[in-house]
Each structure stands twice: as structure tokens, then as C-alpha cells.
Coordinates of C-alpha atoms in Angstrom, one line a residue:
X27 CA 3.3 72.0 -37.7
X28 CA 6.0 72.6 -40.3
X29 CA 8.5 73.2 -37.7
X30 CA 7.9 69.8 -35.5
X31 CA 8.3 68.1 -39.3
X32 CA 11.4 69.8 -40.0
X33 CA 12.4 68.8 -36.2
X34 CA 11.6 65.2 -36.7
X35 CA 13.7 65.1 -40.3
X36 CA 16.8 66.7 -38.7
X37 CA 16.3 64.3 -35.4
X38 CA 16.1 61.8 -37.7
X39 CA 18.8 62.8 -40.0
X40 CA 21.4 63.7 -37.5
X41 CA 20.4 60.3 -35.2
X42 CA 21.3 58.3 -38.4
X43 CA 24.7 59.6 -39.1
X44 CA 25.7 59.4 -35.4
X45 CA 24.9 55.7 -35.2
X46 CA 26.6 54.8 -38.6
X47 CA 29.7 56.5 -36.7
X48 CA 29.4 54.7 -33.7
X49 CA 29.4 51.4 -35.8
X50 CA 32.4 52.6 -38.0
X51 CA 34.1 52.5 -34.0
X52 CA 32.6 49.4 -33.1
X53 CA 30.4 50.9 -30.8
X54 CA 26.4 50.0 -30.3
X55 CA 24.5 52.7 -32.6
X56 CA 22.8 53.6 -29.3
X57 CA 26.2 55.3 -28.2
X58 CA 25.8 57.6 -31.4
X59 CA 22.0 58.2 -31.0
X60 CA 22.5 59.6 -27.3
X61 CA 25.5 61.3 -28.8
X62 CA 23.5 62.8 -31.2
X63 CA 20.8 63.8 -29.2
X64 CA 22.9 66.2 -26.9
X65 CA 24.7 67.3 -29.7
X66 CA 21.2 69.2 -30.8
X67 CA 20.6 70.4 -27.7
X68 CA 21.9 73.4 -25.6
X69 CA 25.0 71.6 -24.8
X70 CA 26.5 71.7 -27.9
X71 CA 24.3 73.3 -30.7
X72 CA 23.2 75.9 -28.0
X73 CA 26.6 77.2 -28.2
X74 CA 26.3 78.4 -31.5
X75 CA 24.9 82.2 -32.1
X76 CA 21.3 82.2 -32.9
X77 CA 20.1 79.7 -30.5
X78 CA 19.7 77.6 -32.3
X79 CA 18.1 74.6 -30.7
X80 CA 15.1 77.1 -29.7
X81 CA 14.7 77.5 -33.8
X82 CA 15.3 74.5 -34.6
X83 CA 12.9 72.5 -31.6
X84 CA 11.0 76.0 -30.2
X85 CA 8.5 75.2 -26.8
X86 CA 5.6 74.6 -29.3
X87 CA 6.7 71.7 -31.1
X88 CA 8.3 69.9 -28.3
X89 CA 5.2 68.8 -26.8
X90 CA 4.6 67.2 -30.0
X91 CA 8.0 65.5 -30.3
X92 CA 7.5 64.3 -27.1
X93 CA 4.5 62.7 -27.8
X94 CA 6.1 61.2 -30.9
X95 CA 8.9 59.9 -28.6
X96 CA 6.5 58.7 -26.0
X97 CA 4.7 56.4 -28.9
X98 CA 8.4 55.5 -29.8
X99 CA 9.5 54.4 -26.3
X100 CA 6.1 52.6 -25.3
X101 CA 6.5 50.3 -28.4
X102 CA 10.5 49.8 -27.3
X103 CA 8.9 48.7 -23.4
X104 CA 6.6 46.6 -25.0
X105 CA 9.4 44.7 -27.5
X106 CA 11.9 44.6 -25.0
X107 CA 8.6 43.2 -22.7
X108 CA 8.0 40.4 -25.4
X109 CA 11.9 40.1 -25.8
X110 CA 12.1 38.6 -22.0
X111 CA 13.2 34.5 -21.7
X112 CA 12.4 33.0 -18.5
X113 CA 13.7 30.2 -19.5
X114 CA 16.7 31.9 -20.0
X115 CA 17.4 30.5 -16.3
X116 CA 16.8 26.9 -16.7
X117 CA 19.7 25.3 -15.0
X118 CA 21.3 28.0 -13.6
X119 CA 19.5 29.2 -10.9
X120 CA 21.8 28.2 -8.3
X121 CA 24.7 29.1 -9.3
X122 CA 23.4 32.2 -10.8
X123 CA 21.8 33.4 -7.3
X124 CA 24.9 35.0 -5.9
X125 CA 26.0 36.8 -8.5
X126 CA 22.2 37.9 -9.7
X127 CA 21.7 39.6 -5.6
X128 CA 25.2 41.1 -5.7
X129 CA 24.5 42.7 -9.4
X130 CA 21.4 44.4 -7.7
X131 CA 22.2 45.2 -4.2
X132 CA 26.0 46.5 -5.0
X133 CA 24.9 49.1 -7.0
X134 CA 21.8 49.9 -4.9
X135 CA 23.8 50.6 -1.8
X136 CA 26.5 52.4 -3.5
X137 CA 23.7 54.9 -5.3
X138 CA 21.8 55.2 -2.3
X139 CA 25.2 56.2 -0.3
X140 CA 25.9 58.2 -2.7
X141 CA 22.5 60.0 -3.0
X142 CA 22.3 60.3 0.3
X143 CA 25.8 62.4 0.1
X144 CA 24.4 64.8 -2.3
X145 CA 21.1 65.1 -1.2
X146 CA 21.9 68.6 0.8
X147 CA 22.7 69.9 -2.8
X148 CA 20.6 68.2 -5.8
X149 CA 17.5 67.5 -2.9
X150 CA 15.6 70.1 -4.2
X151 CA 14.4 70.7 -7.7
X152 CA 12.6 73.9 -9.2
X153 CA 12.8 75.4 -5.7
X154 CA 10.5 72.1 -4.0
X155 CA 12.3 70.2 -1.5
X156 CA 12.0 65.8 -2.7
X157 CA 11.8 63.1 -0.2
X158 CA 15.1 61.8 0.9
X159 CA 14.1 58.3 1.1
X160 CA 12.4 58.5 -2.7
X161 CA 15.7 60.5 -4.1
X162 CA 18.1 57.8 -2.5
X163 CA 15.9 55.1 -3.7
X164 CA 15.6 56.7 -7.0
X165 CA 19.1 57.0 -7.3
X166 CA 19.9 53.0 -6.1
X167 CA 17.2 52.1 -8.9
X168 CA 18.8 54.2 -11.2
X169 CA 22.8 52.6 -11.1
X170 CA 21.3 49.1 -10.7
X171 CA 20.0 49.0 -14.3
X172 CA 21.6 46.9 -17.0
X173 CA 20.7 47.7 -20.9
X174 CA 19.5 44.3 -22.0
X175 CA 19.3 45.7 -25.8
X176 CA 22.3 47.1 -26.2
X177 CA 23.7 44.3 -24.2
X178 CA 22.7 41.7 -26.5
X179 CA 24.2 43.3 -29.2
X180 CA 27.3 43.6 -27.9
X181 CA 27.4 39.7 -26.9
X182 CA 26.6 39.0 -30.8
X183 CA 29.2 41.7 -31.6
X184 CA 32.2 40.2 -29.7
X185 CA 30.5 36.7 -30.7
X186 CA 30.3 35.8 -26.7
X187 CA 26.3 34.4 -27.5
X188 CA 28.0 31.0 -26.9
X189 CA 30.1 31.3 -24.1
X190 CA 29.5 31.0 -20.7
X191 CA 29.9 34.9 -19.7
X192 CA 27.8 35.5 -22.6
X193 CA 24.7 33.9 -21.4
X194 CA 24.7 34.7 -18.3
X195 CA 25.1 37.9 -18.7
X196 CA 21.7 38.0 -21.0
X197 CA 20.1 35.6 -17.8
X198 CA 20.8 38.4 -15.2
X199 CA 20.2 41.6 -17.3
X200 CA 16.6 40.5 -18.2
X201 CA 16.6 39.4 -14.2
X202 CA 18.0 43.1 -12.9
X203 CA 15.6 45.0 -15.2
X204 CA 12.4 43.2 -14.2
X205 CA 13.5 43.9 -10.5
X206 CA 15.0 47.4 -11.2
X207 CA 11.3 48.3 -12.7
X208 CA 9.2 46.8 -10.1
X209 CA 11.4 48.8 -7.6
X210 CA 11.0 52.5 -9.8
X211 CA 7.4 51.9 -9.8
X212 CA 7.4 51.6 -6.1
X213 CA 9.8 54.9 -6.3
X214 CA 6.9 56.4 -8.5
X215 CA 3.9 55.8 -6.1
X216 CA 5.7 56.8 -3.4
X217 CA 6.5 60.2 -5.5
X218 CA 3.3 61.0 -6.8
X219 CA 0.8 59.9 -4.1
X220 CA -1.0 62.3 -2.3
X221 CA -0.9 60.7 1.0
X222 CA -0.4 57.5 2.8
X223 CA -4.4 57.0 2.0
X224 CA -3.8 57.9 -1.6
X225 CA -0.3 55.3 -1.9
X226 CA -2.1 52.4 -0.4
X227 CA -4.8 52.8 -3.2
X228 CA -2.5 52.8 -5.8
X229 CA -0.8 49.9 -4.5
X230 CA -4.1 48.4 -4.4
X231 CA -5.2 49.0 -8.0
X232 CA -1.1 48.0 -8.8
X233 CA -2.0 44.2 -7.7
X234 CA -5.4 44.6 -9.2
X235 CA -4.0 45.2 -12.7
X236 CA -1.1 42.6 -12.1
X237 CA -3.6 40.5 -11.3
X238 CA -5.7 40.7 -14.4
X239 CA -2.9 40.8 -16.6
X240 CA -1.6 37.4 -15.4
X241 CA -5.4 35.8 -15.0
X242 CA -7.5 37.3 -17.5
X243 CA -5.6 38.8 -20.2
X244 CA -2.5 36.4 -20.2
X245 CA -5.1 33.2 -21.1
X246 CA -7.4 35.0 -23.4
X247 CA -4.3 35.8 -25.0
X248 CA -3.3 32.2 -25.5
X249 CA -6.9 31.1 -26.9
X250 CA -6.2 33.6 -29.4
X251 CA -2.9 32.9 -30.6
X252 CA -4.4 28.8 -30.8
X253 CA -7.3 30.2 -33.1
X254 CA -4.2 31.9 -35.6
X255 CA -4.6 30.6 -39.0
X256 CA -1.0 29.7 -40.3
X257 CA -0.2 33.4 -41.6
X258 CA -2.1 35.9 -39.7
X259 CA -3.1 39.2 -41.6
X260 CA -1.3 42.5 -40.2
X261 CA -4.6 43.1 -37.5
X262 CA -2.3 40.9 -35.5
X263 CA -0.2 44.2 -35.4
X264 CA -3.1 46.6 -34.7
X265 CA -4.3 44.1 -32.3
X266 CA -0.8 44.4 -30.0
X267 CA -0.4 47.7 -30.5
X268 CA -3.6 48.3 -28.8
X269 CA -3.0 46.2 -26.1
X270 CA 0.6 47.6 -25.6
X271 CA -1.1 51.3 -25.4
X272 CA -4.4 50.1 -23.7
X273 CA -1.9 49.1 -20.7
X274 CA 0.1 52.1 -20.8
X275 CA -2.4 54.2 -20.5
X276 CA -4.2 51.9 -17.5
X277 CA -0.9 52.1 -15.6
X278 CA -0.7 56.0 -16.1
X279 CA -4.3 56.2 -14.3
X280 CA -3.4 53.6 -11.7
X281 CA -0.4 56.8 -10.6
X282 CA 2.9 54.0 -11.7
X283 CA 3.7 55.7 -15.6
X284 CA 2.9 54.2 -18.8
X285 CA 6.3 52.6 -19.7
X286 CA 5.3 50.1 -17.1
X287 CA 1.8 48.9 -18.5
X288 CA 4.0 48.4 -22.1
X289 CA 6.5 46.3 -20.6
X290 CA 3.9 44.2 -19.1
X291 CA 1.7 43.8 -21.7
X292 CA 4.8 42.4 -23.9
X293 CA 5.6 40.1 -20.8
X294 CA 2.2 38.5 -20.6
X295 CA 2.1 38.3 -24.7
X296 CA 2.6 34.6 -26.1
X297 CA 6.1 33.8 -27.4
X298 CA 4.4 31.9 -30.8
X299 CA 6.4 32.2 -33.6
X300 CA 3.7 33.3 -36.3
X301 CA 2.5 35.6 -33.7
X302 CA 6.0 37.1 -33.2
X303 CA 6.7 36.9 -37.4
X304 CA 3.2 38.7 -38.3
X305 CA 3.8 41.7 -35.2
X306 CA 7.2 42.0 -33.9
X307 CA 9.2 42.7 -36.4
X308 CA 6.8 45.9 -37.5
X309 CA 6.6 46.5 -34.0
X310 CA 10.2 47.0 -33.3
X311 CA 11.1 48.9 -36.5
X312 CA 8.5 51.2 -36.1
X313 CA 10.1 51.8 -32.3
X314 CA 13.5 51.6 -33.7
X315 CA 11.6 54.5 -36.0
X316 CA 11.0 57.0 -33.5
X317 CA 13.3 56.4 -30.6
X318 CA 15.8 59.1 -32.4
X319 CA 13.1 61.6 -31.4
X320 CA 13.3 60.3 -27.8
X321 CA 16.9 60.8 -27.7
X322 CA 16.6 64.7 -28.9
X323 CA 13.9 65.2 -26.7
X324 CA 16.5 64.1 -23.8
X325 CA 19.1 65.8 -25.4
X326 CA 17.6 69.1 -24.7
X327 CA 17.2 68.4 -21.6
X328 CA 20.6 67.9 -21.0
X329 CA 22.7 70.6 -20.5
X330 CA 26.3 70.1 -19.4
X331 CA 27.1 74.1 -19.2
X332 CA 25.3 73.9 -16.8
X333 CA 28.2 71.7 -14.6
X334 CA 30.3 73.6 -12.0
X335 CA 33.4 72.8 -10.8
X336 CA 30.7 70.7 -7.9
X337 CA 28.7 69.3 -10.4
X338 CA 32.2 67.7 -12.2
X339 CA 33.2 66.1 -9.5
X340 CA 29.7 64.7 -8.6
X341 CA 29.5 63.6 -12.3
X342 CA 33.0 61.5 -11.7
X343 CA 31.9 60.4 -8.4
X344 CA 28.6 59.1 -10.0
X345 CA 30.3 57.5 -13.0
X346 CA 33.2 55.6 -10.9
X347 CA 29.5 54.5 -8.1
X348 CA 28.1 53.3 -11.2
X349 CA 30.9 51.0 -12.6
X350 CA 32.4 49.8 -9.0
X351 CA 28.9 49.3 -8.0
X352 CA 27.8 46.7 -11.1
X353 CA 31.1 45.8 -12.5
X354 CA 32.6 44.8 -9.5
X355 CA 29.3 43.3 -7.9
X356 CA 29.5 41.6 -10.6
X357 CA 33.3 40.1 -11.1
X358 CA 33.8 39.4 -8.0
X359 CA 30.9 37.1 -6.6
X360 CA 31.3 35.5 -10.1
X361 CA 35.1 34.9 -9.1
X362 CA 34.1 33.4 -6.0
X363 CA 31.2 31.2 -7.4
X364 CA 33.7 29.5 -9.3
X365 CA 34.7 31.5 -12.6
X366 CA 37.6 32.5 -14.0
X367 CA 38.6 36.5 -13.5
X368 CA 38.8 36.4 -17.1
X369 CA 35.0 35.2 -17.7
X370 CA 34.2 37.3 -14.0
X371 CA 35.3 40.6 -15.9
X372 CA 34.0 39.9 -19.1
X373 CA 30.5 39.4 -17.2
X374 CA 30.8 42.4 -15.3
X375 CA 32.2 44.7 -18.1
X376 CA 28.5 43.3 -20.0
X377 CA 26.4 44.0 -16.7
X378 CA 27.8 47.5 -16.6
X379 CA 26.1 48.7 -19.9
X380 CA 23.3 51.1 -19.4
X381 CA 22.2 52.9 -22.6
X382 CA 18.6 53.6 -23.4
X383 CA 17.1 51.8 -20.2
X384 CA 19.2 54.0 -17.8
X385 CA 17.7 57.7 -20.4
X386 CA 14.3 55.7 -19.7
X387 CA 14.8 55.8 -16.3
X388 CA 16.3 59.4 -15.9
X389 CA 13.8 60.8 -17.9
X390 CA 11.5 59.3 -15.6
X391 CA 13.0 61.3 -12.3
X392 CA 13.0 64.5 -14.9
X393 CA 9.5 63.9 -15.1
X394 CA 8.7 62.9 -11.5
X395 CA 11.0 66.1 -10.3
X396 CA 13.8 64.2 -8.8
X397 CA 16.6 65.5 -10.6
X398 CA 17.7 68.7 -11.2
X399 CA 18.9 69.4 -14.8
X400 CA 22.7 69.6 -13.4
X401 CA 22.5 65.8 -11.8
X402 CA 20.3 64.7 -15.1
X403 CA 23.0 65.6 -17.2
X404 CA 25.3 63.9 -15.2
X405 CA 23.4 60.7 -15.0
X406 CA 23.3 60.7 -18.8
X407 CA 26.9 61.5 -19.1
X408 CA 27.4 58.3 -17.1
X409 CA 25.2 56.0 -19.5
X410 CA 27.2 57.4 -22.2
X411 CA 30.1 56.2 -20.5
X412 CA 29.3 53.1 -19.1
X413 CA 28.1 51.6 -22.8
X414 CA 30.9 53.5 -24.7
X415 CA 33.3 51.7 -22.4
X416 CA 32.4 47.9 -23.0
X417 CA 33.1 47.2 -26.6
X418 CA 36.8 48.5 -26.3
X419 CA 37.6 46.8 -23.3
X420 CA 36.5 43.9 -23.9
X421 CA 38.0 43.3 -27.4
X422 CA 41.1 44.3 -25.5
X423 CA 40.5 41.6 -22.9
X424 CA 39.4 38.7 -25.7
X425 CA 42.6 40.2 -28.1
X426 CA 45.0 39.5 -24.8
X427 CA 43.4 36.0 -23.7
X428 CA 43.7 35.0 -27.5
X429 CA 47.3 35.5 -27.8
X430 CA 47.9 34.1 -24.7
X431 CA 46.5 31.2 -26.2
X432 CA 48.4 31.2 -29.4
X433 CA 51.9 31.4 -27.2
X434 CA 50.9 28.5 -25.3
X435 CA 50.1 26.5 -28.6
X436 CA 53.2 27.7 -29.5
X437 CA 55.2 26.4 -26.7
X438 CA 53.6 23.0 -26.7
X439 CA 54.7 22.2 -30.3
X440 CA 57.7 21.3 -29.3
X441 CA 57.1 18.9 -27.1
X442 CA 54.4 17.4 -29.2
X443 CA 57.0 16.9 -32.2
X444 CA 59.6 15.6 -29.2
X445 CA 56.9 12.7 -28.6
X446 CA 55.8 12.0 -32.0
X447 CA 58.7 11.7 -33.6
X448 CA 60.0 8.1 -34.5
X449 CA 63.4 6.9 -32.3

């Protein structure tokens, strides 16, 4: 037990100083904490003599940092569950339609191509042979996702919460992810049923608890939030928590993971603000808490010595799928709805953050034995890219239209002084 707490303060520790460097960049802290997390694992602190990473996080005291990162990442589903704005789409709908299907299917065909390309090599995993369909559809799933934390940080960061591109960028990442986890709990039934008889009944017991959620929980939910005195005590908090890991745990007996039954649970809570004052706050700090321990736990599964000569080049070809495939599914349908390439890039550049969604998702296939510890660590690579890459670019972009703007001021003074002056 002294070792896991020793683990936990250097995960802790380490997590910390990474994302206080990433900010010092201007990158989201998230680039640090994944950063961070393969730094203490065999890929970099494995190097050193003494394997370290074995004394440091030894087999016995993983299973207990993973179930600390677990309870970490089933309170981040449930905020980011809470966190969701349907409303976000008021007005927009049409002319957000387009772009929305391109920003899915884009990236879904491109990953599923490009599974389906490397499917002779990565299709089988701790010497059993996966489905084809599930690992292509795995793969799709897995570059159509869009980090709708990270992204909204970066909109407040580069102060685009205002604009146009902004907006809708926060519109269609909540949109992809809904749509991106429906479609990898499909990919998980399909993984870990037994049998067609056995995948029919979880689908069954899938609409049953949809179902209830939305017609019995959802409303008795309601009624209580109407009964909240004007300050409500912290069993608000105990109360959500329960629910959040009550659902979890009923969508890891239905077959369709627990990560699921916390994001729904936070979709079907009431947005009331004394509701969200007295639990989500505590809620998401104590997540913000213990997510560094799901980014070590990830980290040591991620081992890029691991990478051949192969592997690098399937690593490039997944990164450059993963940004043509959202970036550009997303620029250019927005260029041809009507917006500027300046807004259409910015939009896309903001679509194509992954972060901790897309580790959620990978450690998902980890789990479900769809990716081999080569392609994992080239998925995660590719996160890392994909949200290291926005901030710079677009302050490069916004630096550029800005002094574009300043030389046209420039150039109209004259001929404002020209016409006011007196004859």
C-alpha cells in the first residue's frame, strides 16, 4: 500500500509540473499531463537502468491506480455529460448540418480505409485474431472524436468564445462526441458478445436502460431539483455521485462499459444553477484530482520502443488520416456553406483536437483487445499531436488576419483624411 501512495504522489507530482509547462507554451495542461504520463512509463523512464517504472508502479499497485483512475475518469464522463448544451444548436441547425455529417463521416471513412489497410498486421492482439469489421469500426470511431474540454479551453484561450468559428465549433464537438459514443458502444457489444443471441440481448437491455434514464430517472430527477431549498447541503454531491456510479456500473453489466452510464447519467441531470453550484464544482475538481493517475496508467501502457521502422510509418499515416480526415471534413464543407477559409480553417484546426476523449477511447480498444501496444502507442502519439498542434497555428492564423487588418486601416487613412479635409 505504501508503494501505490508513493505512486499516486509522484503521478501527481510529475502531472503538475508538466501542465504548468504546457501553459508556460500556451498549450492546454492536458498536452503536458499525457506528456507526463508517458514520460513515467517504459518509454522514457523505462530507459533508465533499474527499471524503473516497475519500482516505481510494480503489477501490484497498478490494479489499484487503475481503480483510482477509473473513479477519476467516471466523474470526468459524468461532468463533461452534465457539461452538454442542446441548445447549443438553436438556430443553426441548417446551416450547421453539412458541416456536422462531413466532421463525422470524413474521418470515419478515412479510419476505416485505413484500418482496413493494416488490418493483416495490427488484426491480431496477444496471439487472438479481432473482427475486421469491429477493428475498422473501432478505428473510424476512434479519428472521428473531437475533445470538447480541451476544445473549450482553447476557444477561451485564443478568445474565439464570440466569434462565429468559435461557437460552432463547441455546437459540433458536443454533436460528434454524442454520436462518436453511441457508435463505440455499438463497437463494444459487438466485441464482447458472445453470440448473435447474446448481442441482441444486450442491445435489448441497451434501450431498456436508455429508456428508463429518459422516463423514469430524468423526471424524478426534476421533482427533486424543484423540492431544493435555496442552498442545498453537500448530500446534493453524494447524491450525484451515486447516481453517476450507480449508472456506470448498470452499463458495465448490460456488456457497453461504465464510461457510458456516467456520461448519461450527467446528460439526463438538470442544468439548475443551485444544483450545478452545490455539486459540480466538487465534482469536477475531484475528477480534475485523479485524472493524472489516468494519464500514468496510459502512460505505461504506451510504449513507443516498441515502434519499428513499420510501426513509424503507420504512426505518420495515422496522424496525417486523423487531421485530413476532421480538419479538412471540416474546412472545406464549411467553405462551401458559405464561410470564409479563414473562419473554415479556424473551425477545423478546433474540430481536430483530440486530447483526453481520444486516451478514453484508446484505452477502451486496450481493454476490449483491439489494439496491439504498437498501434496504441501510435494512436496516443497522434492525440498528442493533434491538440499540441492547435494553439500554435491558430495564433499564427489570428496574428496574420490581424495584421492584415491593421495594413488595410492603414491604407484607408489616406483616403479618409483626402475626404475630410476642408477645400
Amino acid at each position: 500500500m505504501t508503494t501505490v501512495i508513493g505512486g499516486i504522489a509522484l503521478a501527481l507530482l510529475v502531472g503538475v509540473g508538466f501542465a504548468a509547462a504546457a501553459r508556460r507554451i500556451r498549450q492546454p495542461a492536458v498536452v503536458g499531463e499525457i506528456a507526463a504520463g508517458i514520460c513515467l512509463g517504459p518509454s522514457l523512464l523505462g530507459l533508465l537502468p533499474g527499471d524503473l517504472p516497475e519500482k516505481f508502479f510494480p503489477d501490484e499497485a497498478r490494479a489499484h491506480l487503475g481503480t483510482a483512475a477509473q473513479i477519476g475518469l467516471i466523474l470526468f464522463m459524468f461532468v463533461i455529460g452534465w457539461e452538454f448544451d442542446g441548445t447549443s444548436f438553436s438556430g443553426r441547425r441548417k446551416s450547421t448540418g453539412i458541416i456536422w455529417l462531413s466532421s463525422i463521416a470524413c474521418p470515419l471513412a478515412l479510419g476505416m480505409g485505413l484500418a482496413a489497410l493494416i488490418y493483416g498486421t495490427y488484426g491480431t492482439v496477444n496471439g487472438k485474431e479481432t473482427g475486421m469489421f469491429e477493428f475498422t469500426l473501432y478505428l473510424g470511431v476512434a479519428m472521428s472524436i473531437t475533445a470538447f474540454p480541451v476544445l473549450a479551453r482553447i476557444v477561451a484561450d485564443q478568445g474565439l468564445q464570440f466569434s462565429r468559428a468559435g461557437a460552432l465549433s463547441l455546437a459540433l464537438a458536443a454533436a460528434d462526441d454524442v454520436l462518436a459514443w453511441c457508435m463505440l458502444a455499438l463497437v463494444v457489444a459487438l466485441v464482447t458478445a458472445t453470440g448473435t443471441g447474446a448481442f441482441v440481448t444486450m442491445l435489448l437491455w441497451s434501450l431498456v436502460y436508455v429508456a428508463g434514464m429518459l422516463w423514469i430517472v430524468k423526471p424524478a430527477l426534476r421533482k427533486m431539483t424543484d423540492r431544493l431549498p435555496l442552498t442545498p447541503g453537500p448530500q446534493i454531491m453524494v447524491i450525484a455521485a451515486c447516481g453517476a456510479f450507480g449508472s456506470a456500473w448498470l452499463t458495465s453489466e448490460i456488456g457497453i462499459h461504465a464510461i457510458f452510464g456516467a456520461f448519461f447519467f450527467g446528460l439526463v441531470m438538470p442544468r439548475d444553477r443551485r444544483l450545478m453550484q452545490s455539486a459540480f464544482g466538487p465534482m469536477e475538481s475531484a475528477s480534475k484530482l485523479l485524472l493524472p493517475l489516468f494519464f500514468v496508467v496510459t502512460g505505461l501502457s504506451v510504449d513507443l520502443t516498441t515502434i519499428t521502422g513499420q510501426g513509424l510509418l503507420v504512426m505518420l499515416a495515422v496522424i496525417a488520416v486523423a487531421c485530413v480526415g476532421k480538419l479538412g471534413g471540416v474546412a472545406i464543407p464549411a467553405r462551401l456553406t458559405g464561410m470564409n477559409w479563414r473562419d473554415a480553417t479556424v473551425l477545423g484546426l478546433l474540430m481536430n483536437t483530440r486530447g483526453l476523449t481520444e486516451l478514453v477511447i484508446l484505452n477502451v480498444g486496450l481493454q476490449l483487445g483491439l489494439l496491439t501496444v504498437e498501434l496504441f502507442s501510435a494512436m496516443v502519439i497522434m492525440a498528442l499531436v493533434t491538440t499540441a498542434m492547435a494553439a500554435p497555428l491558430l495564433s499564427a492564423l489570428l496574428a496574420r488576419q490581424n495584421e492584415r487588418a491593421h495594413e488595410e486601416l492603414l491604407k484607408s487613412r489616406p483616403a479618409v483624411s483626402a475626404i475630410s479635409s476642408p477645400k
